[in-house]
PDB file of C-alpha atoms in Angstrom:
ATOM      1  CA  GLU W 292     -15.827-102.177 -17.514  1.00 46.00           C
ATOM      2  CA  SER W 293     -13.997-102.647 -14.239  1.00 53.00           C
ATOM      3  CA  GLY W 294     -15.273-100.923 -11.107  1.00 55.00           C
ATOM      4  CA  THR W 295     -12.145 -98.786 -10.970  1.00 56.00           C
ATOM      5  CA  ALA W 296     -12.603 -97.612 -14.559  1.00 55.00           C
ATOM      6  CA  ALA W 297     -16.278 -96.922 -13.883  1.00 59.00           C
ATOM      7  CA  LEU W 298     -15.362 -94.854 -10.823  1.00 59.00           C
ATOM      8  CA  ALA W 299     -12.773 -92.877 -12.782  1.00 58.00           C
ATOM      9  CA  GLY W 300     -15.334 -92.233 -15.508  1.00 59.00           C
ATOM     10  CA  MET W 301     -17.948 -91.087 -13.008  1.00 61.00           C
ATOM     11  CA  LEU W 302     -15.481 -88.704 -11.390  1.00 63.00           C
ATOM     12  CA  LEU W 303     -14.638 -87.209 -14.787  1.00 58.00           C
ATOM     13  CA  GLU W 304     -18.361 -86.810 -15.499  1.00 61.00           C
ATOM     14  CA  GLU W 305     -18.791 -85.127 -12.101  1.00 61.00           C
ATOM     15  CA  VAL W 306     -16.044 -82.626 -12.837  1.00 62.00           C
ATOM     16  CA  ALA W 307     -17.543 -81.885 -16.248  1.00 57.00           C
ATOM     17  CA  ARG W 308     -21.043 -81.407 -14.787  1.00 63.00           C
ATOM     18  CA  VAL W 309     -19.824 -79.046 -12.074  1.00 64.00           C
ATOM     19  CA  ARG W 310     -17.972 -77.024 -14.672  1.00 58.00           C
ATOM     20  CA  ALA W 311     -21.077 -77.015 -16.858  1.00 62.00           C
ATOM     21  CA  GLY W 312     -23.206 -75.804 -13.948  1.00 72.00           C
ATOM     22  CA  ASP W 313     -25.025 -79.042 -13.106  1.00 75.00           C
ATOM     23  CA  PRO W 314     -24.256 -79.643  -9.393  1.00 76.00           C
ATOM     24  CA  ALA W 315     -27.345 -81.850  -8.942  1.00 78.00           C
ATOM     25  CA  ALA W 316     -26.055 -84.330 -11.526  1.00 75.00           C
ATOM     26  CA  ALA W 317     -22.592 -84.131  -9.955  1.00 74.00           C
ATOM     27  CA  GLU W 318     -24.121 -85.004  -6.575  1.00 77.00           C
ATOM     28  CA  VAL W 319     -25.733 -88.119  -8.121  1.00 76.00           C
ATOM     29  CA  ASP W 320     -22.350 -89.182  -9.549  1.00 71.00           C
ATOM     30  CA  LEU W 321     -20.610 -88.585  -6.226  1.00 71.00           C
ATOM     31  CA  ARG W 322     -23.176 -90.696  -4.361  1.00 72.00           C
ATOM     32  CA  SER W 323     -22.798 -93.448  -6.967  1.00 72.00           C
ATOM     33  CA  GLY W 324     -19.039 -93.246  -6.566  1.00 70.00           C
ATOM     34  CA  LEU W 325     -19.350 -93.744  -2.810  1.00 68.00           C
ATOM     35  CA  GLU W 326     -21.612 -96.762  -3.373  1.00 70.00           C
ATOM     36  CA  LEU W 327     -19.126 -98.214  -5.852  1.00 66.00           C
ATOM     37  CA  ILE W 328     -16.281 -97.747  -3.371  1.00 63.00           C
ATOM     38  CA  ALA W 329     -18.255 -99.637  -0.738  1.00 63.00           C
ATOM     39  CA  GLN W 330     -18.738-102.501  -3.206  1.00 61.00           C
ATOM     40  CA  GLN W 331     -15.047-102.531  -4.165  1.00 58.00           C
ATOM     41  CA  GLU W 332     -13.680-102.861  -0.644  1.00 53.00           C
ATOM     42  CA  ALA W 333     -13.528-106.642  -1.152  1.00 49.00           C
ATOM     43  CA  LEU W 334     -11.174-106.365  -4.141  1.00 51.00           C
ATOM     44  CA  SER W 335      -7.524-107.277  -3.816  1.00 43.00           C
ATOM     45  CA  ARG W 336      -4.937-104.491  -3.554  1.00 43.00           C
ATOM     46  CA  ALA W 337      -3.813-105.152  -7.115  1.00 43.00           C
ATOM     47  CA  ASP W 338      -7.284-104.252  -8.378  1.00 46.00           C
ATOM     48  CA  VAL W 339      -7.593-101.000  -6.450  1.00 42.00           C
ATOM     49  CA  TRP W 340      -5.774 -97.896  -7.702  1.00 42.00           C
ATOM     50  CA  VAL W 341      -6.381 -95.845  -4.533  1.00 43.00           C
ATOM     51  CA  SER W 342      -7.446 -97.117  -1.121  1.00 44.00           C
ATOM     52  CA  PRO W 343     -11.226 -97.094  -0.528  1.00 48.00           C
ATOM     53  CA  LEU W 344     -10.917 -94.654   2.386  1.00 48.00           C
ATOM     54  CA  VAL W 345      -8.912 -92.160   0.317  1.00 51.00           C
ATOM     55  CA  ARG W 346     -11.375 -92.424  -2.582  1.00 54.00           C
ATOM     56  CA  ALA W 347     -14.346 -92.032  -0.249  1.00 64.00           C
ATOM     57  CA  ASN W 348     -12.767 -88.999   1.434  1.00 70.00           C
ATOM     58  CA  ARG W 349     -12.223 -87.362  -1.950  1.00 73.00           C
ATOM     59  CA  LEU W 350     -15.834 -87.921  -2.943  1.00 74.00           C
ATOM     60  CA  ILE W 351     -17.141 -86.719   0.411  1.00 80.00           C
ATOM     61  CA  ASP W 352     -14.931 -83.619   0.125  1.00 82.00           C
ATOM     62  CA  GLU W 353     -16.439 -82.927  -3.294  1.00 81.00           C
ATOM     63  CA  ARG W 354     -19.963 -83.302  -1.882  1.00 83.00           C
ATOM     64  CA  VAL W 355     -19.081 -80.832   0.909  1.00 86.00           C
ATOM     65  CA  ARG W 356     -17.598 -78.432  -1.653  1.00 84.00           C
ATOM     66  CA  LEU W 357     -20.746 -78.674  -3.831  1.00 86.00           C
ATOM     67  CA  ALA W 358     -23.034 -77.988  -0.857  1.00 86.00           C
ATOM     68  CA  LEU W 359     -20.945 -74.958   0.148  1.00 88.00           C
ATOM     69  CA  ALA W 360     -20.925 -73.666  -3.430  1.00 86.00           C
ATOM     70  CA  ASP W 361     -24.710 -74.057  -3.501  1.00 86.00           C
ATOM     71  CA  SER W 362     -25.048 -71.996  -0.260  1.00 89.00           C
ATOM     72  CA  ARG W 363     -26.165 -75.020   1.765  1.00 87.00           C
ATOM     73  CA  PRO W 364     -23.862 -74.880   4.809  1.00 86.00           C
ATOM     74  CA  ALA W 365     -26.117 -77.127   6.935  1.00 84.00           C
ATOM     75  CA  ASP W 366     -25.988 -79.827   4.243  1.00 86.00           C
ATOM     76  CA  ALA W 367     -22.218 -79.382   3.939  1.00 87.00           C
ATOM     77  CA  TYR W 368     -21.905 -79.855   7.694  1.00 87.00           C
ATOM     78  CA  ALA W 369     -24.041 -83.001   7.590  1.00 85.00           C
ATOM     79  CA  LEU W 370     -21.885 -84.376   4.767  1.00 83.00           C
ATOM     80  CA  ALA W 371     -18.690 -83.624   6.701  1.00 83.00           C
ATOM     81  CA  GLU W 372     -20.191 -85.439   9.701  1.00 81.00           C
ATOM     82  CA  GLU W 373     -21.075 -88.363   7.438  1.00 78.00           C
ATOM     83  CA  GLY W 374     -17.457 -88.511   6.303  1.00 76.00           C
ATOM     84  CA  ARG W 375     -16.177 -88.358   9.874  1.00 71.00           C
ATOM     85  CA  ALA W 376     -18.513 -91.144  10.938  1.00 70.00           C
ATOM     86  CA  SER W 377     -17.457 -93.247   7.955  1.00 67.00           C
ATOM     87  CA  ALA W 378     -13.770 -92.692   8.714  1.00 61.00           C
ATOM     88  CA  LEU W 379     -14.312 -93.757  12.295  1.00 57.00           C
ATOM     89  CA  ARG W 380     -16.362 -96.752  11.146  1.00 54.00           C
ATOM     90  CA  ALA W 381     -19.222 -95.613  13.341  1.00 46.00           C
ATOM     91  CA  SER W 382     -21.800 -98.285  13.947  1.00 49.00           C
ATOM     92  CA  GLY W 383     -24.780 -95.989  13.476  1.00 59.00           C
ATOM     93  CA  PRO W 384     -25.735 -93.340  10.968  1.00 68.00           C
ATOM     94  CA  PRO W 385     -24.110 -89.915  11.242  1.00 71.00           C
ATOM     95  CA  LEU W 386     -25.885 -87.434  13.477  1.00 76.00           C
ATOM     96  CA  SER W 387     -27.734 -84.553  11.860  1.00 81.00           C
ATOM     97  CA  PRO W 388     -26.787 -81.013  12.887  1.00 84.00           C
ATOM     98  CA  ALA W 389     -30.190 -80.682  14.622  1.00 87.00           C
ATOM     99  CA  THR W 390     -29.583 -83.852  16.656  1.00 88.00           C
ATOM    100  CA  ILE W 391     -26.125 -82.674  17.652  1.00 87.00           C
ATOM    101  CA  ARG W 392     -27.493 -79.260  18.725  1.00 90.00           C
ATOM    102  CA  ALA W 393     -30.235 -80.897  20.794  1.00 91.00           C
ATOM    103  CA  ARG W 394     -27.683 -83.028  22.656  1.00 89.00           C
ATOM    104  CA  LEU W 395     -25.324 -80.176  23.540  1.00 89.00           C
ATOM    105  CA  ASP W 396     -25.360 -78.575  26.970  1.00 90.00           C
ATOM    106  CA  PRO W 397     -26.273 -74.868  26.884  1.00 91.00           C
ATOM    107  CA  ASP W 398     -22.709 -73.769  27.667  1.00 91.00           C
ATOM    108  CA  VAL W 399     -21.016 -76.031  25.083  1.00 91.00           C
ATOM    109  CA  THR W 400     -19.899 -75.141  21.561  1.00 92.00           C
ATOM    110  CA  LEU W 401     -18.759 -77.932  19.264  1.00 89.00           C
ATOM    111  CA  LEU W 402     -16.150 -77.139  16.606  1.00 90.00           C
ATOM    112  CA  THR W 403     -16.182 -79.336  13.499  1.00 86.00           C
ATOM    113  CA  TYR W 404     -13.665 -78.955  10.695  1.00 89.00           C
ATOM    114  CA  ALA W 405     -13.515 -80.048   7.086  1.00 88.00           C
ATOM    115  CA  VAL W 406     -10.074 -79.875   5.495  1.00 89.00           C
ATOM    116  CA  LEU W 407     -10.784 -79.881   1.773  1.00 89.00           C
ATOM    117  CA  SER W 408      -8.176 -79.748  -0.971  1.00 86.00           C
ATOM    118  CA  ASP W 409      -8.687 -76.009  -1.501  1.00 91.00           C
ATOM    119  CA  ARG W 410      -9.902 -74.674   1.863  1.00 92.00           C
ATOM    120  CA  VAL W 411     -10.585 -75.318   5.522  1.00 94.00           C
ATOM    121  CA  VAL W 412     -14.116 -74.870   6.856  1.00 93.00           C
ATOM    122  CA  LEU W 413     -15.204 -74.625  10.494  1.00 93.00           C
ATOM    123  CA  TRP W 414     -18.704 -75.155  11.838  1.00 91.00           C
ATOM    124  CA  ARG W 415     -19.480 -73.784  15.294  1.00 93.00           C
ATOM    125  CA  THR W 416     -22.434 -75.671  16.701  1.00 91.00           C
ATOM    126  CA  ALA W 417     -24.325 -74.730  19.854  1.00 93.00           C
ATOM    127  CA  GLN W 418     -27.901 -75.314  20.988  1.00 93.00           C
ATOM    128  CA  HIS W 419     -29.075 -72.158  19.222  1.00 93.00           C
ATOM    129  CA  GLY W 420     -27.649 -73.031  15.802  1.00 92.00           C
ATOM    130  CA  THR W 421     -24.742 -73.879  13.532  1.00 90.00           C
ATOM    131  CA  LEU W 422     -22.519 -71.288  11.877  1.00 91.00           C
ATOM    132  CA  GLU W 423     -20.273 -72.097   8.911  1.00 91.00           C
ATOM    133  CA  ILE W 424     -16.985 -70.182   8.869  1.00 94.00           C
ATOM    134  CA  PRO W 425     -14.480 -70.449   6.011  1.00 94.00           C
ATOM    135  CA  LEU W 426     -11.029 -70.228   7.592  1.00 96.00           C
ATOM    136  CA  SER W 427      -8.159 -68.209   6.135  1.00 95.00           C
ATOM    137  CA  ILE W 428      -5.533 -70.929   6.609  1.00 96.00           C
ATOM    138  CA  HIS W 429      -4.774 -72.951   3.466  1.00 96.00           C
ATOM    139  CA  PRO W 430      -4.904 -76.757   3.812  1.00 94.00           C
ATOM    140  CA  GLY W 431      -1.231 -77.062   2.801  1.00 94.00           C
ATOM    141  CA  GLU W 432      -0.164 -74.631   5.504  1.00 95.00           C
ATOM    142  CA  LEU W 433      -2.336 -76.436   8.050  1.00 95.00           C
ATOM    143  CA  ARG W 434      -0.701 -79.771   7.173  1.00 92.00           C
ATOM    144  CA  ARG W 435       2.782 -78.240   7.361  1.00 94.00           C
ATOM    145  CA  LEU W 436       2.172 -76.583  10.739  1.00 94.00           C
ATOM    146  CA  THR W 437       0.540 -79.648  12.292  1.00 91.00           C
ATOM    147  CA  ALA W 438       3.337 -81.931  11.024  1.00 91.00           C
ATOM    148  CA  THR W 439       5.965 -79.568  12.445  1.00 91.00           C
ATOM    149  CA  ILE W 440       4.356 -79.249  15.858  1.00 88.00           C
ATOM    150  CA  THR W 441       3.558 -82.988  16.042  1.00 86.00           C
ATOM    151  CA  SER W 442       7.189 -83.823  15.302  1.00 88.00           C
ATOM    152  CA  ALA W 443       8.459 -81.308  17.873  1.00 86.00           C
ATOM    153  CA  LEU W 444       6.103 -82.595  20.556  1.00 82.00           C
ATOM    154  CA  ALA W 445       7.106 -86.202  19.847  1.00 82.00           C
ATOM    155  CA  ARG W 446      10.700 -85.170  20.575  1.00 86.00           C
ATOM    156  CA  ASP W 447       9.657 -83.204  23.708  1.00 84.00           C
ATOM    157  CA  ALA W 448      11.058 -80.142  21.969  1.00 85.00           C
ATOM    158  CA  TRP W 449       8.878 -77.266  23.154  1.00 85.00           C
ATOM    159  CA  THR W 450      10.740 -74.196  21.913  1.00 89.00           C
ATOM    160  CA  PRO W 451       9.854 -70.589  21.126  1.00 91.00           C
ATOM    161  CA  ALA W 452       9.340 -71.710  17.501  1.00 89.00           C
ATOM    162  CA  THR W 453       6.979 -74.486  18.620  1.00 89.00           C
ATOM    163  CA  GLU W 454       5.076 -71.992  20.740  1.00 91.00           C
ATOM    164  CA  ARG W 455       4.718 -69.655  17.731  1.00 93.00           C
ATOM    165  CA  ILE W 456       3.326 -72.527  15.657  1.00 92.00           C
ATOM    166  CA  ALA W 457       0.886 -73.452  18.427  1.00 91.00           C
ATOM    167  CA  ARG W 458      -0.274 -69.846  18.648  1.00 93.00           C
ATOM    168  CA  ARG W 459      -0.648 -69.684  14.833  1.00 94.00           C
ATOM    169  CA  LEU W 460      -2.727 -72.871  14.804  1.00 93.00           C
ATOM    170  CA  HIS W 461      -4.875 -71.630  17.674  1.00 93.00           C
ATOM    171  CA  ALA W 462      -5.487 -68.304  15.938  1.00 94.00           C
ATOM    172  CA  ALA W 463      -6.279 -69.994  12.622  1.00 94.00           C
ATOM    173  CA  LEU W 464      -8.530 -72.742  13.969  1.00 91.00           C
ATOM    174  CA  ILE W 465     -10.260 -71.381  17.060  1.00 87.00           C
TER     175      ILE W 465
END
């Protein structure tokens, strides 16, 4: 069985296990999927049905979603940080929420976002703790608004409409 077929099969098993109420087994499949993606990065483009980064992001998003569904916001935050570090090709391991809190100045609050397929989650981290906040903006709306404002700014077109979008994004995200 090819690696791609194995990955597809594992993802289908993961979906079935989540639906059957077995998030622990789903987590094992998701971790295995991430390991398989890492092994497949050497394959030629013809052998890969979706880029490794896209596949990894999908699996990481599912791990974040599982942790949130299991009322483990600190774990979800750590997983989102792991995904961010992976996307940036960080040289070291991702920082734990406790390590991040310890390194923050007392008057600093760090905002970390996870844009999942079905929701946007914000973590507010300060020295005293981390708070998970589900945001009311839908990921599709967030993509639409950011694309619109990015395009307007690239054209130096700051208009009343652009200002409204900026205010909407600020209200939704901050």
